[in-house]
């Protein structure tokens, strides 16, 4: 099985924004994203799009690790984010777990926390599984 960095490298955008995967199993994917000025809004807050991208990449990795037999890939078809606090420094950590695994889709939940363990955002997403066309 591929390691976390190899899985992350399959998603060039995740690498571009500086996201890292630190653990990747079918049960949990953990990642991180460091605060950096180029990832911020005008007010110095880590941009919501950067946070959502961390969660989406981790969700994609989890979906990939849960591909049903015969499935060839996955794609996000729905994502909902609740932002709970701003991040002005440090590192955001993501913890992603499956809520439901089906034959055609997987529903995933990601918690984003700051260095003090405070919840920054909660993301729920649905990923569809792709199968070869007959």
Short mmCIF file of C-alpha atoms in Angstrom, two decimals, residues 42-111:
data_model
loop_
_atom_site.label_atom_id
_atom_site.label_comp_id
_atom_site.label_asym_id
_atom_site.label_seq_id
_atom_site.Cartn_x
_atom_site.Cartn_y
_atom_site.Cartn_z
CA UNK A 42 -6.13 40.33 3.70
CA UNK A 43 -6.59 40.19 7.49
CA UNK A 44 -3.88 37.59 8.07
CA UNK A 45 -6.31 34.72 8.64
CA UNK A 46 -5.67 31.37 6.99
CA UNK A 47 -7.99 31.44 3.98
CA UNK A 48 -11.12 29.28 4.15
CA UNK A 49 -10.30 27.90 0.72
CA UNK A 50 -6.97 26.63 2.02
CA UNK A 51 -8.73 24.91 4.93
CA UNK A 52 -11.35 23.42 2.63
CA UNK A 53 -8.61 22.22 0.27
CA UNK A 54 -6.84 20.43 3.15
CA UNK A 55 -10.12 18.72 4.08
CA UNK A 56 -10.99 17.85 0.48
CA UNK A 57 -7.56 16.35 -0.17
CA UNK A 58 -7.76 14.26 3.00
CA UNK A 59 -11.29 13.20 2.06
CA UNK A 60 -10.14 12.21 -1.41
CA UNK A 61 -7.32 10.15 0.08
CA UNK A 62 -9.74 8.39 2.43
CA UNK A 63 -12.16 7.68 -0.41
CA UNK A 64 -9.29 6.30 -2.53
CA UNK A 65 -8.29 4.00 0.32
CA UNK A 66 -11.89 2.73 0.51
CA UNK A 67 -12.46 2.10 -3.21
CA UNK A 68 -14.88 -0.81 -3.62
CA UNK A 69 -13.86 -3.71 -5.83
CA UNK A 70 -14.05 -2.67 -9.47
CA UNK A 71 -14.06 1.09 -8.78
CA UNK A 72 -11.38 3.08 -10.59
CA UNK A 73 -11.51 6.46 -8.88
CA UNK A 74 -13.43 8.97 -6.85
CA UNK A 75 -14.63 12.57 -7.00
CA UNK A 76 -16.12 14.99 -4.50
CA UNK A 77 -19.80 15.56 -5.31
CA UNK A 78 -20.76 17.54 -2.19
CA UNK A 79 -18.91 19.35 0.58
CA UNK A 80 -20.14 21.41 3.52
CA UNK A 81 -17.86 23.38 5.82
CA UNK A 82 -18.64 25.04 9.13
CA UNK A 83 -15.91 27.50 10.10
CA UNK A 84 -15.66 27.87 13.86
CA UNK A 85 -12.55 29.99 14.50
CA UNK A 86 -9.87 31.85 12.60
CA UNK A 87 -6.24 30.76 12.36
CA UNK A 88 -3.58 33.49 12.56
CA UNK A 89 -0.51 31.30 13.12
CA UNK A 90 0.75 27.77 13.57
CA UNK A 91 -0.46 24.55 12.01
CA UNK A 92 -3.91 23.18 11.29
CA UNK A 93 -4.33 19.42 11.65
CA UNK A 94 -7.01 17.42 9.87
CA UNK A 95 -8.54 14.15 11.02
CA UNK A 96 -10.75 12.45 8.45
CA UNK A 97 -12.97 9.42 9.02
CA UNK A 98 -15.70 7.62 7.07
CA UNK A 99 -19.30 8.07 8.22
CA UNK A 100 -20.82 5.76 5.59
CA UNK A 101 -19.27 3.45 3.01
CA UNK A 102 -21.43 2.33 0.11
CA UNK A 103 -20.93 0.84 -3.33
CA UNK A 104 -21.49 4.11 -5.20
CA UNK A 105 -20.37 6.70 -2.64
CA UNK A 106 -18.69 7.35 0.70
CA UNK A 107 -19.65 10.04 3.21
CA UNK A 108 -16.71 11.51 5.11
CA UNK A 109 -16.22 13.82 8.09
CA UNK A 110 -13.12 15.92 8.68
CA UNK A 111 -12.27 17.88 11.82
#
